[in-house]
Each structure stands twice: as C-alpha cells, then as structure tokens.
Amino acid sequence: MKWLGKWLPLLNFRGSGDYWRQRYRLGGDSGEGSGGVWADYKAQVLNAFVNEQGITDIIEFGCGDGRQLELAEYPRYLGLDISPEAVALCRQRFAGDTSKQFVLLAEYVGQTADLSLSLDVLFHLVEDGVYFDYLDRLFRAGRRFVVVYATSAGTTPKTLRHVRHRPVETDIATRFPGFARLTELEEMLPPPPKEQGEGGYTRFFIYQRMAT
C-alpha cells in the first residue's frame, strides 16, 4: 500500500537517499506533488517554456515514478533517480517511447541538456552535503537553462524527518554566479497551488546560463 511506502521508511530514517529507495521498494509513489492540480500546473508552465524557448532536450534529476512526466511535451528527455524501482517504473510506463531514457543516478556520467530540471526534490535533501552536491550537478548539466520547483526562504511549514526547507534562491545566487535568474519571467507565470500535502509553498525558479 502507498501509505506503507511513505511512512514505514520514516520509522528507521537513515537519510534522504535511503528513505526514497525504501519508499519505492515498498510500493510508495512520488507524492502528492506529482499528481492532481500540482502536476497540471507544473506541466502547463514547463510545456509552454520548452516550446517558447525552443528547447531541444531536458535532463531531470529526480524523475520519480514518472506520473508528472506523463503530462510533459518534451522533444527529448533523460530522467535520473536514486531508486532502481523508480527507474524501472518509468521504463515500464514509457516503454516504446524512444524520446525518453531513464538512468540510475549512480550511472550518471556528466550528460547535459538545454534544460536541467528539478521538481519537488530540494526540500527532500535533508543532508547539507547531499543538497549541495545535487545543486552542483543540476547546474553543471544545464547548457542554457535550469528550472527548479521548490520551497525557499521565508517558508515556515511543518517539517518532517525527510523534509527540510532551505533558502534555495539565496544558495543558488551565491553558488552559481554564472546564471541569471529570470525574475520577470517568473512573475508572469500563473500562480501555483497554495500548498501541498506535506506543507510548503512551492514555486518555480528559472535560471539562464550567461554567456562567457
């Protein structure tokens, strides 16, 4: 049962990576943010952005079970996840779709894409080292753009053992000066749903790599 996959790994929590591997192994899914109004909203924004910017390929760090991806309109896509079960679910869900590939994060060898994508992942990385390594990988992979959907500074929702809300926009601005945040574009987006099941006000942060 899905609830078992979500809550049982919390009883013996040993870190974010172990939690998600156990969660999928026990039949859990990617969470409420990957379905319903949240999935519809993210697909609306991302499909329009990919089309308007002429993006040719996307790489996503944390593809999960692929439910969100079912709404996507991407020319080419590479999804990575820490969980073998999640990768297997995606390969099964999109079997026969040659525009999509799925790889374990442990097998990542530095692939890049026009757009590097992170959806509902950052607030699940509770360890500092894991969080900053993830950000470094995410921004190295984006040849033109990086899009993040997460909570950030100023949010004070309930926090669980597998959830940690951070000052994402400040961390990115400090760590990646070679990227410009497209705040005017963000302000033009339709408003996101106000909250998700585990609390938190999630929104898009959009970055463009600056010419060197």
mmCIF file of N, CA and C in Angstrom, residues 40-151:
data_model
loop_
_atom_site.group_PDB
_atom_site.id
_atom_site.type_symbol
_atom_site.label_atom_id
_atom_site.label_comp_id
_atom_site.label_asym_id
_atom_site.label_seq_id
_atom_site.Cartn_x
_atom_site.Cartn_y
_atom_site.Cartn_z
ATOM 1 N N ASP A 40 -0.663 19.245 -12.954
ATOM 2 C CA ASP A 40 -1.233 20.025 -14.057
ATOM 3 C C ASP A 40 -0.565 21.392 -14.160
ATOM 4 N N TYR A 41 -0.362 22.027 -13.018
ATOM 5 C CA TYR A 41 0.261 23.352 -13.009
ATOM 6 C C TYR A 41 1.691 23.295 -13.543
ATOM 7 N N LYS A 42 2.476 22.363 -13.047
ATOM 8 C CA LYS A 42 3.861 22.263 -13.491
ATOM 9 C C LYS A 42 3.945 21.952 -14.985
ATOM 10 N N ALA A 43 3.080 21.080 -15.466
ATOM 11 C CA ALA A 43 3.084 20.756 -16.888
ATOM 12 C C ALA A 43 2.709 21.976 -17.732
ATOM 13 N N GLN A 44 1.738 22.748 -17.283
ATOM 14 C CA GLN A 44 1.335 23.953 -18.006
ATOM 15 C C GLN A 44 2.518 24.906 -18.173
ATOM 16 N N VAL A 45 3.232 25.150 -17.088
ATOM 17 C CA VAL A 45 4.367 26.075 -17.124
ATOM 18 C C VAL A 45 5.509 25.515 -17.954
ATOM 19 N N LEU A 46 5.877 24.268 -17.722
ATOM 20 C CA LEU A 46 7.049 23.698 -18.375
ATOM 21 C C LEU A 46 6.831 23.468 -19.865
ATOM 22 N N ASN A 47 5.665 22.996 -20.250
ATOM 23 C CA ASN A 47 5.406 22.780 -21.674
ATOM 24 C C ASN A 47 5.472 24.093 -22.447
ATOM 25 N N ALA A 48 4.922 25.155 -21.861
ATOM 26 C CA ALA A 48 4.982 26.463 -22.519
ATOM 27 C C ALA A 48 6.425 26.958 -22.601
ATOM 28 N N PHE A 49 7.194 26.778 -21.532
ATOM 29 C CA PHE A 49 8.581 27.247 -21.504
ATOM 30 C C PHE A 49 9.424 26.502 -22.537
ATOM 31 N N VAL A 50 9.281 25.191 -22.599
ATOM 32 C CA VAL A 50 10.041 24.388 -23.562
ATOM 33 C C VAL A 50 9.722 24.822 -24.988
ATOM 34 N N ASN A 51 8.469 25.063 -25.258
ATOM 35 C CA ASN A 51 8.057 25.472 -26.604
ATOM 36 C C ASN A 51 8.560 26.876 -26.942
ATOM 37 N N GLU A 52 8.376 27.812 -26.028
ATOM 38 C CA GLU A 52 8.742 29.206 -26.295
ATOM 39 C C GLU A 52 10.248 29.401 -26.431
ATOM 40 N N GLN A 53 11.032 28.621 -25.696
ATOM 41 C CA GLN A 53 12.490 28.773 -25.721
ATOM 42 C C GLN A 53 13.163 27.865 -26.747
ATOM 43 N N GLY A 54 12.392 27.084 -27.463
ATOM 44 C CA GLY A 54 12.961 26.191 -28.461
ATOM 45 C C GLY A 54 13.916 25.170 -27.872
ATOM 46 N N ILE A 55 13.571 24.648 -26.707
ATOM 47 C CA ILE A 55 14.440 23.694 -26.004
ATOM 48 C C ILE A 55 14.399 22.342 -26.713
ATOM 49 N N THR A 56 15.576 21.786 -26.946
ATOM 50 C CA THR A 56 15.674 20.536 -27.701
ATOM 51 C C THR A 56 15.751 19.301 -26.828
ATOM 52 N N ASP A 57 16.292 19.433 -25.607
ATOM 53 C CA ASP A 57 16.396 18.258 -24.737
ATOM 54 C C ASP A 57 16.383 18.697 -23.278
ATOM 55 N N ILE A 58 15.929 17.779 -22.430
ATOM 56 C CA ILE A 58 15.751 18.035 -20.993
ATOM 57 C C ILE A 58 16.409 16.915 -20.220
ATOM 58 N N ILE A 59 17.076 17.271 -19.130
ATOM 59 C CA ILE A 59 17.567 16.279 -18.181
ATOM 60 C C ILE A 59 16.960 16.595 -16.821
ATOM 61 N N GLU A 60 16.375 15.595 -16.178
ATOM 62 C CA GLU A 60 15.730 15.803 -14.880
ATOM 63 C C GLU A 60 16.404 14.952 -13.819
ATOM 64 N N PHE A 61 16.777 15.596 -12.723
ATOM 65 C CA PHE A 61 17.394 14.903 -11.601
ATOM 66 C C PHE A 61 16.327 14.652 -10.536
ATOM 67 N N GLY A 62 15.839 13.395 -10.517
ATOM 68 C CA GLY A 62 14.753 13.009 -9.629
ATOM 69 C C GLY A 62 13.478 12.796 -10.409
ATOM 70 N N CYS A 63 13.500 11.850 -11.350
ATOM 71 C CA CYS A 63 12.327 11.618 -12.208
ATOM 72 C C CYS A 63 11.200 10.929 -11.464
ATOM 73 N N GLY A 64 11.492 10.260 -10.339
ATOM 74 C CA GLY A 64 10.440 9.611 -9.571
ATOM 75 C C GLY A 64 9.743 8.526 -10.355
ATOM 76 N N ASP A 65 8.440 8.404 -10.117
ATOM 77 C CA ASP A 65 7.688 7.311 -10.750
ATOM 78 C C ASP A 65 7.162 7.657 -12.138
ATOM 79 N N GLY A 66 7.403 8.879 -12.617
ATOM 80 C CA GLY A 66 7.033 9.243 -13.982
ATOM 81 C C GLY A 66 5.630 9.769 -14.171
ATOM 82 N N ARG A 67 4.858 9.913 -13.101
ATOM 83 C CA ARG A 67 3.487 10.420 -13.273
ATOM 84 C C ARG A 67 3.475 11.850 -13.798
ATOM 85 N N GLN A 68 4.356 12.694 -13.261
ATOM 86 C CA GLN A 68 4.436 14.066 -13.752
ATOM 87 C C GLN A 68 4.832 14.098 -15.223
ATOM 88 N N LEU A 69 5.721 13.225 -15.615
ATOM 89 C CA LEU A 69 6.226 13.198 -16.980
ATOM 90 C C LEU A 69 5.141 12.833 -17.995
ATOM 91 N N GLU A 70 4.106 12.132 -17.572
ATOM 92 C CA GLU A 70 3.032 11.778 -18.492
ATOM 93 C C GLU A 70 2.360 13.014 -19.102
ATOM 94 N N LEU A 71 2.465 14.154 -18.433
ATOM 95 C CA LEU A 71 1.839 15.384 -18.924
ATOM 96 C C LEU A 71 2.807 16.251 -19.726
ATOM 97 N N ALA A 72 4.051 15.819 -19.825
ATOM 98 C CA ALA A 72 5.082 16.641 -20.452
ATOM 99 C C ALA A 72 5.065 16.521 -21.970
ATOM 100 N N GLU A 73 5.481 17.612 -22.606
ATOM 101 C CA GLU A 73 5.633 17.664 -24.060
ATOM 102 C C GLU A 73 7.069 18.072 -24.361
ATOM 103 N N TYR A 74 7.975 17.096 -24.262
ATOM 104 C CA TYR A 74 9.399 17.347 -24.393
ATOM 105 C C TYR A 74 9.932 16.650 -25.650
ATOM 106 N N PRO A 75 10.798 17.308 -26.431
ATOM 107 C CA PRO A 75 11.368 16.656 -27.620
ATOM 108 C C PRO A 75 12.212 15.433 -27.261
ATOM 109 N N ARG A 76 13.149 15.614 -26.313
ATOM 110 C CA ARG A 76 13.977 14.510 -25.824
ATOM 111 C C ARG A 76 14.176 14.675 -24.338
ATOM 112 N N TYR A 77 14.266 13.559 -23.636
ATOM 113 C CA TYR A 77 14.274 13.607 -22.166
ATOM 114 C C TYR A 77 15.149 12.506 -21.611
ATOM 115 N N LEU A 78 15.953 12.876 -20.593
ATOM 116 C CA LEU A 78 16.714 11.908 -19.811
ATOM 117 C C LEU A 78 16.357 12.107 -18.350
ATOM 118 N N GLY A 79 15.824 11.066 -17.714
ATOM 119 C CA GLY A 79 15.447 11.122 -16.317
ATOM 120 C C GLY A 79 16.370 10.276 -15.470
ATOM 121 N N LEU A 80 16.802 10.838 -14.332
ATOM 122 C CA LEU A 80 17.672 10.116 -13.408
ATOM 123 C C LEU A 80 17.018 10.054 -12.044
ATOM 124 N N ASP A 81 17.267 8.964 -11.342
ATOM 125 C CA ASP A 81 16.747 8.829 -9.987
ATOM 126 C C ASP A 81 17.672 7.942 -9.177
ATOM 127 N N ILE A 82 17.630 8.137 -7.864
ATOM 128 C CA ILE A 82 18.462 7.350 -6.952
ATOM 129 C C ILE A 82 17.898 5.947 -6.730
ATOM 130 N N SER A 83 16.623 5.750 -7.066
ATOM 131 C CA SER A 83 15.934 4.491 -6.776
ATOM 132 C C SER A 83 15.847 3.582 -8.003
ATOM 133 N N PRO A 84 16.367 2.343 -7.922
ATOM 134 C CA PRO A 84 16.202 1.406 -9.035
ATOM 135 C C PRO A 84 14.738 1.127 -9.348
ATOM 136 N N GLU A 85 13.893 1.082 -8.315
ATOM 137 C CA GLU A 85 12.465 0.817 -8.536
ATOM 138 C C GLU A 85 11.818 1.955 -9.307
ATOM 139 N N ALA A 86 12.189 3.206 -8.994
ATOM 140 C CA ALA A 86 11.624 4.349 -9.716
ATOM 141 C C ALA A 86 12.042 4.314 -11.185
ATOM 142 N N VAL A 87 13.297 4.033 -11.433
ATOM 143 C CA VAL A 87 13.771 3.951 -12.811
ATOM 144 C C VAL A 87 13.046 2.842 -13.564
ATOM 145 N N ALA A 88 12.850 1.700 -12.915
ATOM 146 C CA ALA A 88 12.138 0.585 -13.548
ATOM 147 C C ALA A 88 10.686 0.954 -13.842
ATOM 148 N N LEU A 89 10.035 1.661 -12.917
ATOM 149 C CA LEU A 89 8.657 2.110 -13.141
ATOM 150 C C LEU A 89 8.568 3.010 -14.363
ATOM 151 N N CYS A 90 9.511 3.932 -14.485
ATOM 152 C CA CYS A 90 9.499 4.852 -15.624
ATOM 153 C C CYS A 90 9.753 4.122 -16.939
ATOM 154 N N ARG A 91 10.691 3.189 -16.921
ATOM 155 C CA ARG A 91 10.967 2.440 -18.150
ATOM 156 C C ARG A 91 9.747 1.643 -18.591
ATOM 157 N N GLN A 92 9.029 1.124 -17.623
ATOM 158 C CA GLN A 92 7.806 0.383 -17.954
ATOM 159 C C GLN A 92 6.705 1.329 -18.434
ATOM 160 N N ARG A 93 6.557 2.459 -17.743
ATOM 161 C CA ARG A 93 5.484 3.408 -18.065
ATOM 162 C C ARG A 93 5.655 3.996 -19.465
ATOM 163 N N PHE A 94 6.915 4.193 -19.877
ATOM 164 C CA PHE A 94 7.172 4.825 -21.173
ATOM 165 C C PHE A 94 7.838 3.858 -22.154
ATOM 166 N N ALA A 95 7.575 2.586 -21.978
ATOM 167 C CA ALA A 95 8.130 1.581 -22.887
ATOM 168 C C ALA A 95 7.681 1.883 -24.327
ATOM 169 N N GLY A 96 8.622 1.860 -25.239
ATOM 170 C CA GLY A 96 8.304 2.142 -26.632
ATOM 171 C C GLY A 96 8.435 3.600 -27.019
ATOM 172 N N ASP A 97 8.605 4.494 -26.044
ATOM 173 C CA ASP A 97 8.781 5.918 -26.314
ATOM 174 C C ASP A 97 10.280 6.191 -26.427
ATOM 175 N N THR A 98 10.784 6.265 -27.646
ATOM 176 C CA THR A 98 12.221 6.399 -27.856
ATOM 177 C C THR A 98 12.746 7.800 -27.537
ATOM 178 N N SER A 99 11.857 8.747 -27.290
ATOM 179 C CA SER A 99 12.300 10.099 -26.946
ATOM 180 C C SER A 99 12.715 10.218 -25.481
ATOM 181 N N LYS A 100 12.451 9.171 -24.696
ATOM 182 C CA LYS A 100 12.721 9.221 -23.258
ATOM 183 C C LYS A 100 13.668 8.093 -22.844
ATOM 184 N N GLN A 101 14.611 8.435 -21.965
ATOM 185 C CA GLN A 101 15.524 7.461 -21.382
ATOM 186 C C GLN A 101 15.571 7.667 -19.877
ATOM 187 N N PHE A 102 15.870 6.593 -19.154
ATOM 188 C CA PHE A 102 15.908 6.640 -17.690
ATOM 189 C C PHE A 102 17.150 5.901 -17.199
ATOM 190 N N VAL A 103 17.863 6.532 -16.264
ATOM 191 C CA VAL A 103 19.142 6.013 -15.806
ATOM 192 C C VAL A 103 19.232 6.214 -14.296
ATOM 193 N N LEU A 104 19.849 5.260 -13.616
ATOM 194 C CA LEU A 104 20.136 5.435 -12.197
ATOM 195 C C LEU A 104 21.136 6.572 -11.998
ATOM 196 N N LEU A 105 20.952 7.323 -10.930
ATOM 197 C CA LEU A 105 21.872 8.419 -10.648
ATOM 198 C C LEU A 105 23.306 7.914 -10.521
ATOM 199 N N ALA A 106 23.486 6.713 -9.982
ATOM 200 C CA ALA A 106 24.826 6.150 -9.824
ATOM 201 C C ALA A 106 25.512 5.911 -11.169
ATOM 202 N N GLU A 107 24.734 5.877 -12.250
ATOM 203 C CA GLU A 107 25.283 5.637 -13.588
ATOM 204 C C GLU A 107 25.453 6.930 -14.380
ATOM 205 N N TYR A 108 25.190 8.052 -13.743
ATOM 206 C CA TYR A 108 25.308 9.343 -14.424
ATOM 207 C C TYR A 108 26.768 9.636 -14.730
ATOM 208 N N VAL A 109 27.049 10.045 -15.984
ATOM 209 C CA VAL A 109 28.428 10.282 -16.413
ATOM 210 C C VAL A 109 28.595 11.696 -16.986
ATOM 211 N N GLY A 110 27.803 12.635 -16.495
ATOM 212 C CA GLY A 110 28.004 14.021 -16.879
ATOM 213 C C GLY A 110 27.215 14.498 -18.074
ATOM 214 N N GLN A 111 26.132 13.800 -18.435
ATOM 215 C CA GLN A 111 25.314 14.257 -19.547
ATOM 216 C C GLN A 111 24.741 15.656 -19.266
ATOM 217 N N THR A 112 24.564 16.430 -20.328
ATOM 218 C CA THR A 112 23.997 17.765 -20.219
ATOM 219 C C THR A 112 22.780 17.879 -21.127
ATOM 220 N N ALA A 113 22.050 19.000 -20.987
ATOM 221 C CA ALA A 113 20.880 19.235 -21.822
ATOM 222 C C ALA A 113 20.611 20.734 -21.893
ATOM 223 N N ASP A 114 19.810 21.135 -22.856
ATOM 224 C CA ASP A 114 19.374 22.528 -22.951
ATOM 225 C C ASP A 114 18.789 23.001 -21.618
ATOM 226 N N LEU A 115 17.963 22.144 -21.038
ATOM 227 C CA LEU A 115 17.275 22.468 -19.781
ATOM 228 C C LEU A 115 17.556 21.385 -18.746
ATOM 229 N N SER A 116 18.061 21.808 -17.594
ATOM 230 C CA SER A 116 18.259 20.915 -16.451
ATOM 231 C C SER A 116 17.141 21.193 -15.450
ATOM 232 N N LEU A 117 16.489 20.133 -14.979
ATOM 233 C CA LEU A 117 15.218 20.280 -14.283
ATOM 234 C C LEU A 117 15.222 19.593 -12.923
ATOM 235 N N SER A 118 14.625 20.282 -11.935
ATOM 236 C CA SER A 118 14.461 19.729 -10.586
ATOM 237 C C SER A 118 13.069 20.074 -10.084
ATOM 238 N N LEU A 119 12.247 19.062 -9.860
ATOM 239 C CA LEU A 119 10.867 19.270 -9.430
ATOM 240 C C LEU A 119 10.623 18.592 -8.082
ATOM 241 N N ASP A 120 10.322 19.385 -7.053
ATOM 242 C CA ASP A 120 9.950 18.841 -5.737
ATOM 243 C C ASP A 120 11.015 17.922 -5.143
ATOM 244 N N VAL A 121 12.267 18.262 -5.358
ATOM 245 C CA VAL A 121 13.358 17.431 -4.844
ATOM 246 C C VAL A 121 14.107 18.117 -3.708
ATOM 247 N N LEU A 122 14.427 19.386 -3.858
ATOM 248 C CA LEU A 122 15.367 20.045 -2.945
ATOM 249 C C LEU A 122 14.943 19.970 -1.486
ATOM 250 N N PHE A 123 13.653 20.094 -1.202
ATOM 251 C CA PHE A 123 13.235 20.070 0.201
ATOM 252 C C PHE A 123 13.211 18.669 0.791
ATOM 253 N N HIS A 124 13.558 17.667 -0.024
ATOM 254 C CA HIS A 124 13.701 16.305 0.491
ATOM 255 C C HIS A 124 15.160 15.929 0.728
ATOM 256 N N LEU A 125 16.086 16.825 0.445
ATOM 257 C CA LEU A 125 17.515 16.546 0.648
ATOM 258 C C LEU A 125 17.930 17.158 1.980
ATOM 259 N N VAL A 126 17.849 16.368 3.039
ATOM 260 C CA VAL A 126 17.994 16.920 4.389
ATOM 261 C C VAL A 126 19.452 17.073 4.821
ATOM 262 N N GLU A 127 20.380 16.396 4.131
ATOM 263 C CA GLU A 127 21.791 16.492 4.481
ATOM 264 C C GLU A 127 22.446 17.594 3.646
ATOM 265 N N ASP A 128 23.280 18.411 4.289
ATOM 266 C CA ASP A 128 23.921 19.517 3.583
ATOM 267 C C ASP A 128 24.744 19.030 2.395
ATOM 268 N N GLY A 129 25.560 18.003 2.602
ATOM 269 C CA GLY A 129 26.407 17.518 1.531
ATOM 270 C C GLY A 129 25.613 17.029 0.333
ATOM 271 N N VAL A 130 24.553 16.280 0.595
ATOM 272 C CA VAL A 130 23.705 15.763 -0.476
ATOM 273 C C VAL A 130 23.038 16.916 -1.223
ATOM 274 N N TYR A 131 22.545 17.875 -0.476
ATOM 275 C CA TYR A 131 21.869 19.042 -1.061
ATOM 276 C C TYR A 131 22.797 19.829 -1.984
ATOM 277 N N PHE A 132 23.983 20.162 -1.515
ATOM 278 C CA PHE A 132 24.889 20.972 -2.328
ATOM 279 C C PHE A 132 25.473 20.179 -3.493
ATOM 280 N N ASP A 133 25.734 18.895 -3.309
ATOM 281 C CA ASP A 133 26.177 18.062 -4.434
ATOM 282 C C ASP A 133 25.108 18.012 -5.513
ATOM 283 N N TYR A 134 23.863 17.897 -5.090
ATOM 284 C CA TYR A 134 22.754 17.863 -6.048
ATOM 285 C C TYR A 134 22.693 19.180 -6.834
ATOM 286 N N LEU A 135 22.770 20.313 -6.133
ATOM 287 C CA LEU A 135 22.734 21.607 -6.822
ATOM 288 C C LEU A 135 23.890 21.731 -7.813
ATOM 289 N N ASP A 136 25.083 21.333 -7.415
ATOM 290 C CA ASP A 136 26.241 21.415 -8.317
ATOM 291 C C ASP A 136 25.999 20.597 -9.581
ATOM 292 N N ARG A 137 25.494 19.395 -9.419
ATOM 293 C CA ARG A 137 25.221 18.524 -10.569
ATOM 294 C C ARG A 137 24.138 19.131 -11.459
ATOM 295 N N LEU A 138 23.098 19.635 -10.829
ATOM 296 C CA LEU A 138 21.971 20.220 -11.561
ATOM 297 C C LEU A 138 22.419 21.388 -12.430
ATOM 298 N N PHE A 139 23.235 22.275 -11.884
ATOM 299 C CA PHE A 139 23.633 23.465 -12.633
ATOM 300 C C PHE A 139 24.744 23.177 -13.631
ATOM 301 N N ARG A 140 25.575 22.198 -13.384
ATOM 302 C CA ARG A 140 26.548 21.804 -14.406
ATOM 303 C C ARG A 140 25.857 21.245 -15.643
ATOM 304 N N ALA A 141 24.731 20.602 -15.443
ATOM 305 C CA ALA A 141 24.059 19.897 -16.538
ATOM 306 C C ALA A 141 23.268 20.810 -17.458
ATOM 307 N N GLY A 142 22.953 22.017 -17.033
ATOM 308 C CA GLY A 142 22.121 22.902 -17.838
ATOM 309 C C GLY A 142 22.943 23.732 -18.811
ATOM 310 N N ARG A 143 22.887 23.413 -20.089
ATOM 311 C CA ARG A 143 23.640 24.179 -21.080
ATOM 312 C C ARG A 143 23.059 25.582 -21.255
ATOM 313 N N ARG A 144 21.732 25.709 -21.203
ATOM 314 C CA ARG A 144 21.101 27.027 -21.379
ATOM 315 C C ARG A 144 20.289 27.439 -20.153
ATOM 316 N N PHE A 145 19.493 26.520 -19.623
ATOM 317 C CA PHE A 145 18.570 26.865 -18.550
ATOM 318 C C PHE A 145 18.613 25.825 -17.432
ATOM 319 N N VAL A 146 18.281 26.290 -16.234
ATOM 320 C CA VAL A 146 17.996 25.419 -15.094
ATOM 321 C C VAL A 146 16.665 25.883 -14.507
ATOM 322 N N VAL A 147 15.751 24.951 -14.316
ATOM 323 C CA VAL A 147 14.452 25.260 -13.718
ATOM 324 C C VAL A 147 14.280 24.427 -12.459
ATOM 325 N N VAL A 148 13.968 25.113 -11.373
ATOM 326 C CA VAL A 148 13.772 24.477 -10.074
ATOM 327 C C VAL A 148 12.356 24.759 -9.601
ATOM 328 N N TYR A 149 11.699 23.722 -9.089
ATOM 329 C CA TYR A 149 10.385 23.893 -8.447
ATOM 330 C C TYR A 149 10.552 23.410 -7.013
ATOM 331 N N ALA A 150 10.462 24.355 -6.060
ATOM 332 C CA ALA A 150 10.775 24.012 -4.679
ATOM 333 C C ALA A 150 10.220 25.067 -3.735
ATOM 334 N N THR A 151 10.330 24.806 -2.450
ATOM 335 C CA THR A 151 10.120 25.839 -1.447
ATOM 336 C C THR A 151 11.416 26.639 -1.316
#
